[in-house]
Amino acid sequence: MRFFQIILLIVLTTSCDYFRKPKEPLAVARVGDDFLYQKDIQNLVPKGTSKLDSIAIVETYLDRWATQKLLFNGAEINLSQEKTEEYEALINQYKIDLYTKGYLEQLVFKKIDTIVTEDQIKEYYEKNKQFFKNPTELVKLRYINLVKENPKFENIKAKFTSFAAKDINYLEDLSIQFKSYAFNDSIWVDINQVFQKIPFINLENKEKYLVDGINYQYPDSTTVWLVKVNKVLPKDSATPLQFLRPTIKQVIINNRKLELIKTIEKEITNDAIKNKKYEVYK
C-alpha cells in the first residue's frame, strides 16, 4: 500500500509541472487587446546609448506604436465598408505581387546568363548610340606640370612631343619630378575634370586651349605646363563606348531578365493547362 502511495505522490508532483500555465512574456504596453512585449523592443536601443537617450528612444517607439494601433482600430470602426473592401483588395493584390516578384527573382537568379561579351556590348552600342548623347564636351589629352628650373626641361619637352614608347618610359621614370601629369591620352575625359586638373583652362578660354591637335606650353608663376590635345568631342555628340560600357552591360542583362520572365510565365501557364490545373470555361 505504501508503494502505491509513493507512486501517486510522484505522479501528482510531476503533474503539477505538466499542467502549470506556461510563463507569459512580459508586456510593456497595451492598446485594447493588443500587447507590446519586452521581446519586441529588446534590440531597439543601440549598444552604448546613454540611459536618458535609451528612455527617449523607447518612449518615442511606444507612443508611435500606440498611435498606430489606435488609428488602425479607429479606421476599422469608422471607415465605410466600401473603403474597407477597397483597401483589402489592395492588400491582397500587394501580397500577390510581392510573392510573385520574389518567386520570379529566385527563378531568374538560377537561370540568368550574366556573361556579356565585348562583341555584344559593341553590337548594342552601334545599334543604339544615337540615343546616347554626352552632356558636356569630352577631351583626349596629355599633360605635364613641372617647375621652370628643371634642368632636363628641353629634353622632357622633346620626349613629351614625340611620345614614342621609349619616350613614355623615359617620362614615367622622371615622373617623381613632376608636380602633376597624365599620359593616357587615348581615353576620353569629361571637360570638368580638365578644369580641375589643369586650372588655367576654364569655361571662358576653353576654345583657345582645347582644340584638336594643339600642342603648347603654358607658364605660370613657378611652373610650366606642357599640354597636347588629341581630340575634343563636342557636347551632345554620341557618347563614347568607354563611358557606356558598364551601363550597356547592365541593360543587356536586364533585357535578358525580362525575356526570361516572359518565358517562365509562359511555361508555368502552359504546364498548368497541360496538367489541367488551369482551365477557361467557355
Short mmCIF file of C-alpha atoms in Angstrom, two decimals:
data_model
loop_
_atom_site.label_atom_id
_atom_site.label_comp_id
_atom_site.label_asym_id
_atom_site.label_seq_id
_atom_site.Cartn_x
_atom_site.Cartn_y
_atom_site.Cartn_z
CA MET A 1 0.00 0.00 0.00
CA ARG A 2 2.86 2.34 0.89
CA PHE A 3 4.36 1.64 -2.54
CA PHE A 4 1.22 2.81 -4.35
CA GLN A 5 1.08 5.97 -2.20
CA ILE A 6 4.63 6.92 -3.21
CA ILE A 7 3.88 6.33 -6.88
CA LEU A 8 0.72 8.50 -6.62
CA LEU A 9 2.71 11.31 -4.92
CA ILE A 10 5.33 11.27 -7.69
CA VAL A 11 2.59 11.37 -10.35
CA LEU A 12 0.79 14.26 -8.63
CA THR A 13 4.07 16.22 -8.19
CA THR A 14 5.11 15.88 -11.83
CA SER A 15 1.56 16.59 -12.95
CA CYS A 16 1.73 19.99 -11.24
CA ASP A 17 4.59 20.98 -13.58
CA TYR A 18 2.84 19.45 -16.55
CA PHE A 19 -0.43 21.32 -16.06
CA ARG A 20 1.17 24.57 -14.84
CA LYS A 21 0.34 27.56 -17.13
CA PRO A 22 3.38 28.49 -19.23
CA LYS A 23 5.11 31.71 -18.21
CA GLU A 24 3.77 34.54 -20.34
CA PRO A 25 6.14 37.07 -21.94
CA LEU A 26 6.45 40.38 -20.11
CA ALA A 27 4.20 43.06 -21.64
CA VAL A 28 5.38 46.68 -21.69
CA ALA A 29 2.29 48.33 -23.21
CA ARG A 30 -1.29 47.61 -24.19
CA VAL A 31 -3.83 49.12 -26.57
CA GLY A 32 -7.16 47.35 -26.31
CA ASP A 33 -6.45 43.67 -26.82
CA ASP A 34 -3.06 44.28 -28.46
CA PHE A 35 0.09 43.94 -26.36
CA LEU A 36 3.65 45.05 -26.96
CA TYR A 37 6.10 42.72 -25.27
CA GLN A 38 9.57 43.24 -23.92
CA LYS A 39 11.00 40.91 -26.56
CA ASP A 40 9.60 43.20 -29.27
CA ILE A 41 11.82 46.09 -28.18
CA GLN A 42 14.87 44.28 -26.83
CA ASN A 43 17.02 45.28 -29.84
CA LEU A 44 15.53 48.76 -30.19
CA VAL A 45 18.27 50.70 -28.39
CA PRO A 46 21.81 50.57 -29.88
CA LYS A 47 24.59 49.42 -27.57
CA GLY A 48 26.41 52.24 -25.83
CA THR A 49 23.38 54.56 -25.77
CA SER A 50 23.09 56.64 -22.60
CA LYS A 51 20.28 55.97 -20.11
CA LEU A 52 18.43 59.20 -20.94
CA ASP A 53 18.66 58.61 -24.69
CA SER A 54 17.56 54.99 -24.24
CA ILE A 55 14.47 56.11 -22.34
CA ALA A 56 13.67 58.69 -25.01
CA ILE A 57 14.03 56.11 -27.82
CA VAL A 58 11.76 53.61 -26.07
CA GLU A 59 9.14 56.22 -25.19
CA THR A 60 9.05 57.52 -28.76
CA TYR A 61 8.65 53.97 -30.06
CA LEU A 62 5.86 53.17 -27.58
CA ASP A 63 3.97 56.35 -28.45
CA ARG A 64 4.28 55.62 -32.15
CA TRP A 65 3.16 52.02 -31.67
CA ALA A 66 0.15 53.10 -29.60
CA THR A 67 -0.82 55.84 -32.06
CA GLN A 68 -0.74 53.43 -34.99
CA LYS A 69 -2.80 50.84 -33.11
CA LEU A 70 -5.37 53.43 -32.05
CA LEU A 71 -5.66 54.86 -35.55
CA PHE A 72 -5.96 51.38 -37.03
CA ASN A 73 -8.67 50.41 -34.55
CA GLY A 74 -10.49 53.65 -35.29
CA ALA A 75 -10.21 53.03 -39.01
CA GLU A 76 -11.68 49.55 -38.69
CA ILE A 77 -14.71 51.02 -36.93
CA ASN A 78 -15.24 54.22 -38.87
CA LEU A 79 -14.23 53.53 -42.46
CA SER A 80 -17.07 52.63 -44.77
CA GLN A 81 -17.47 49.05 -45.93
CA GLU A 82 -16.78 50.16 -49.48
CA LYS A 83 -13.47 51.77 -48.49
CA THR A 84 -12.53 48.76 -46.31
CA GLU A 85 -13.16 46.36 -49.20
CA GLU A 86 -11.10 48.60 -51.48
CA TYR A 87 -8.15 48.51 -49.06
CA GLU A 88 -8.45 44.76 -48.53
CA ALA A 89 -8.30 44.25 -52.29
CA LEU A 90 -5.18 46.42 -52.47
CA ILE A 91 -3.58 44.48 -49.61
CA ASN A 92 -4.34 41.14 -51.26
CA GLN A 93 -3.01 42.36 -54.60
CA TYR A 94 0.15 43.70 -52.96
CA LYS A 95 0.70 40.32 -51.29
CA ILE A 96 0.28 38.55 -54.63
CA ASP A 97 2.65 40.99 -56.35
CA LEU A 98 5.25 40.68 -53.57
CA TYR A 99 5.23 36.87 -53.53
CA THR A 100 5.20 36.67 -57.33
CA LYS A 101 8.12 39.09 -57.64
CA GLY A 102 10.14 37.20 -55.05
CA TYR A 103 9.49 33.84 -56.69
CA LEU A 104 10.32 35.11 -60.18
CA GLU A 105 13.54 36.70 -58.92
CA GLN A 106 14.53 33.37 -57.39
CA LEU A 107 13.84 31.51 -60.65
CA VAL A 108 15.61 34.15 -62.76
CA PHE A 109 18.64 34.12 -60.47
CA LYS A 110 19.06 30.39 -61.07
CA LYS A 111 18.74 30.61 -64.85
CA ILE A 112 20.03 34.02 -65.95
CA ASP A 113 23.19 34.24 -68.04
CA THR A 114 25.14 37.23 -66.71
CA ILE A 115 28.14 36.88 -69.04
CA VAL A 116 28.20 39.75 -71.54
CA THR A 117 30.94 39.70 -74.17
CA GLU A 118 32.68 42.73 -75.61
CA ASP A 119 31.18 41.95 -79.03
CA GLN A 120 27.67 42.01 -77.55
CA ILE A 121 28.38 45.36 -75.90
CA LYS A 122 29.73 46.83 -79.14
CA GLU A 123 26.79 45.49 -81.14
CA TYR A 124 24.30 47.07 -78.77
CA TYR A 125 26.25 50.34 -78.81
CA GLU A 126 26.31 50.55 -82.62
CA LYS A 127 22.56 49.94 -82.81
CA ASN A 128 21.67 52.48 -80.14
CA LYS A 129 24.44 55.09 -79.94
CA GLN A 130 22.18 57.77 -81.46
CA PHE A 131 20.23 57.65 -78.21
CA PHE A 132 23.30 58.30 -76.03
CA LYS A 133 24.39 61.95 -76.02
CA ASN A 134 27.21 63.23 -73.83
CA PRO A 135 26.04 66.22 -71.71
CA THR A 136 29.41 68.03 -71.83
CA GLU A 137 32.48 68.21 -74.03
CA LEU A 138 34.90 65.29 -73.80
CA VAL A 139 38.63 65.58 -74.32
CA LYS A 140 41.58 63.32 -75.11
CA LEU A 141 44.83 64.93 -73.94
CA ARG A 142 48.08 64.51 -72.06
CA TYR A 143 49.96 67.00 -69.87
CA ILE A 144 52.90 67.56 -67.56
CA ASN A 145 53.30 70.25 -64.92
CA LEU A 146 56.89 70.81 -63.74
CA VAL A 147 58.98 73.57 -62.17
CA LYS A 148 60.59 76.05 -64.55
CA GLU A 149 64.10 75.39 -63.27
CA ASN A 150 64.08 71.67 -64.11
CA PRO A 151 67.50 71.08 -65.73
CA LYS A 152 66.05 68.48 -68.13
CA PHE A 153 63.20 70.70 -69.32
CA GLU A 154 64.15 70.77 -73.01
CA ASN A 155 64.68 67.02 -73.11
CA ILE A 156 61.38 66.44 -71.31
CA LYS A 157 59.60 68.76 -73.74
CA ALA A 158 61.06 66.88 -76.74
CA LYS A 159 60.09 63.48 -75.33
CA PHE A 160 56.60 64.79 -74.49
CA THR A 161 56.12 65.99 -78.07
CA SER A 162 57.48 62.82 -79.70
CA PHE A 163 55.78 60.46 -77.23
CA ALA A 164 57.07 57.23 -78.71
CA ALA A 165 57.04 54.16 -76.45
CA LYS A 166 60.64 54.76 -75.30
CA ASP A 167 59.80 58.44 -74.66
CA ILE A 168 56.86 57.47 -72.46
CA ASN A 169 59.12 55.16 -70.45
CA TYR A 170 61.65 57.96 -70.06
CA LEU A 171 58.97 60.38 -68.83
CA GLU A 172 57.49 57.84 -66.43
CA ASP A 173 60.96 57.32 -64.91
CA LEU A 174 61.15 61.08 -64.29
CA SER A 175 57.55 61.45 -63.12
CA ILE A 176 58.59 61.88 -59.48
CA GLN A 177 59.95 65.28 -60.54
CA PHE A 178 56.60 66.44 -61.94
CA LYS A 179 54.02 68.31 -59.87
CA SER A 180 51.27 66.56 -61.83
CA TYR A 181 50.91 64.66 -65.10
CA ALA A 182 48.65 62.44 -67.22
CA PHE A 183 49.99 60.35 -70.08
CA ASN A 184 46.98 58.26 -71.12
CA ASP A 185 45.67 60.38 -73.99
CA SER A 186 43.70 57.54 -75.56
CA ILE A 187 40.75 57.83 -73.19
CA TRP A 188 38.02 60.46 -73.10
CA VAL A 189 37.92 62.78 -70.10
CA ASP A 190 34.99 65.00 -69.08
CA ILE A 191 35.85 68.67 -69.59
CA ASN A 192 35.02 69.41 -65.95
CA GLN A 193 37.84 67.07 -64.93
CA VAL A 194 40.14 69.00 -67.25
CA PHE A 195 39.19 72.23 -65.47
CA GLN A 196 40.08 70.61 -62.13
CA LYS A 197 43.39 69.10 -63.23
CA ILE A 198 44.61 72.00 -65.40
CA PRO A 199 43.43 75.11 -63.54
CA PHE A 200 44.43 77.72 -66.15
CA ILE A 201 41.82 76.25 -68.52
CA ASN A 202 38.25 77.36 -67.81
CA LEU A 203 34.86 77.94 -69.46
CA GLU A 204 35.92 81.34 -70.80
CA ASN A 205 39.12 80.22 -72.55
CA LYS A 206 38.45 76.56 -73.38
CA GLU A 207 38.10 77.32 -77.12
CA LYS A 208 41.68 78.64 -77.05
CA TYR A 209 43.32 75.80 -75.12
CA LEU A 210 41.19 72.80 -76.07
CA VAL A 211 41.49 72.38 -79.82
CA ASP A 212 42.04 69.18 -81.84
CA GLY A 213 45.78 68.52 -82.31
CA ILE A 214 47.04 71.58 -80.41
CA ASN A 215 50.41 71.27 -78.62
CA TYR A 216 51.63 74.07 -76.35
CA GLN A 217 53.33 75.11 -73.13
CA TYR A 218 51.83 77.46 -70.58
CA PRO A 219 53.98 79.16 -67.90
CA ASP A 220 52.57 80.33 -64.59
CA SER A 221 54.40 81.91 -61.65
CA THR A 222 56.61 78.93 -60.70
CA THR A 223 55.83 76.09 -63.11
CA VAL A 224 55.35 75.26 -66.78
CA TRP A 225 52.53 73.22 -68.27
CA LEU A 226 53.12 71.03 -71.31
CA VAL A 227 49.81 70.12 -72.96
CA LYS A 228 48.94 68.06 -76.03
CA VAL A 229 45.25 67.86 -77.01
CA ASN A 230 44.46 64.94 -79.29
CA LYS A 231 40.75 65.44 -79.82
CA VAL A 232 37.73 67.30 -78.46
CA LEU A 233 34.26 65.78 -78.71
CA PRO A 234 31.50 68.44 -78.72
CA LYS A 235 28.57 68.42 -76.35
CA ASP A 236 25.56 66.31 -77.49
CA SER A 237 27.76 64.07 -79.66
CA ALA A 238 27.29 60.31 -79.42
CA THR A 239 28.75 59.30 -76.05
CA PRO A 240 31.90 57.16 -76.49
CA LEU A 241 31.62 53.48 -75.64
CA GLN A 242 34.23 53.98 -72.92
CA PHE A 243 31.65 55.78 -70.77
CA LEU A 244 28.75 53.48 -71.62
CA ARG A 245 30.29 50.02 -71.27
CA PRO A 246 29.08 49.33 -67.68
CA THR A 247 25.63 50.78 -68.44
CA ILE A 248 25.21 48.78 -71.64
CA LYS A 249 26.27 45.58 -69.88
CA GLN A 250 23.58 46.12 -67.24
CA VAL A 251 20.98 46.97 -69.90
CA ILE A 252 21.73 43.72 -71.75
CA ILE A 253 21.39 41.71 -68.54
CA ASN A 254 18.14 43.47 -67.65
CA ASN A 255 16.74 42.73 -71.12
CA ARG A 256 17.65 39.08 -70.63
CA LYS A 257 15.81 39.11 -67.30
CA LEU A 258 12.66 40.50 -68.92
CA GLU A 259 12.75 37.88 -71.67
CA LEU A 260 13.42 35.13 -69.16
CA ILE A 261 10.48 36.26 -67.01
CA LYS A 262 8.19 36.14 -70.05
CA THR A 263 9.44 32.64 -70.87
CA ILE A 264 8.99 31.42 -67.28
CA GLU A 265 5.48 32.84 -67.05
CA LYS A 266 4.53 31.23 -70.36
CA GLU A 267 5.99 27.86 -69.32
CA ILE A 268 4.17 27.91 -65.97
CA THR A 269 0.85 28.73 -67.65
CA ASN A 270 1.31 26.07 -70.35
CA ASP A 271 2.21 23.44 -67.75
CA ALA A 272 -0.89 24.32 -65.75
CA ILE A 273 -3.07 23.94 -68.85
CA LYS A 274 -1.39 20.65 -69.72
CA ASN A 275 -1.90 19.29 -66.19
CA LYS A 276 -5.49 20.60 -66.09
CA LYS A 277 -4.70 22.96 -63.21
CA TYR A 278 -5.81 25.91 -65.31
CA GLU A 279 -8.98 25.94 -67.37
CA VAL A 280 -11.00 28.63 -69.05
CA TYR A 281 -14.71 27.93 -69.16
CA LYS A 282 -16.49 28.93 -72.35
#
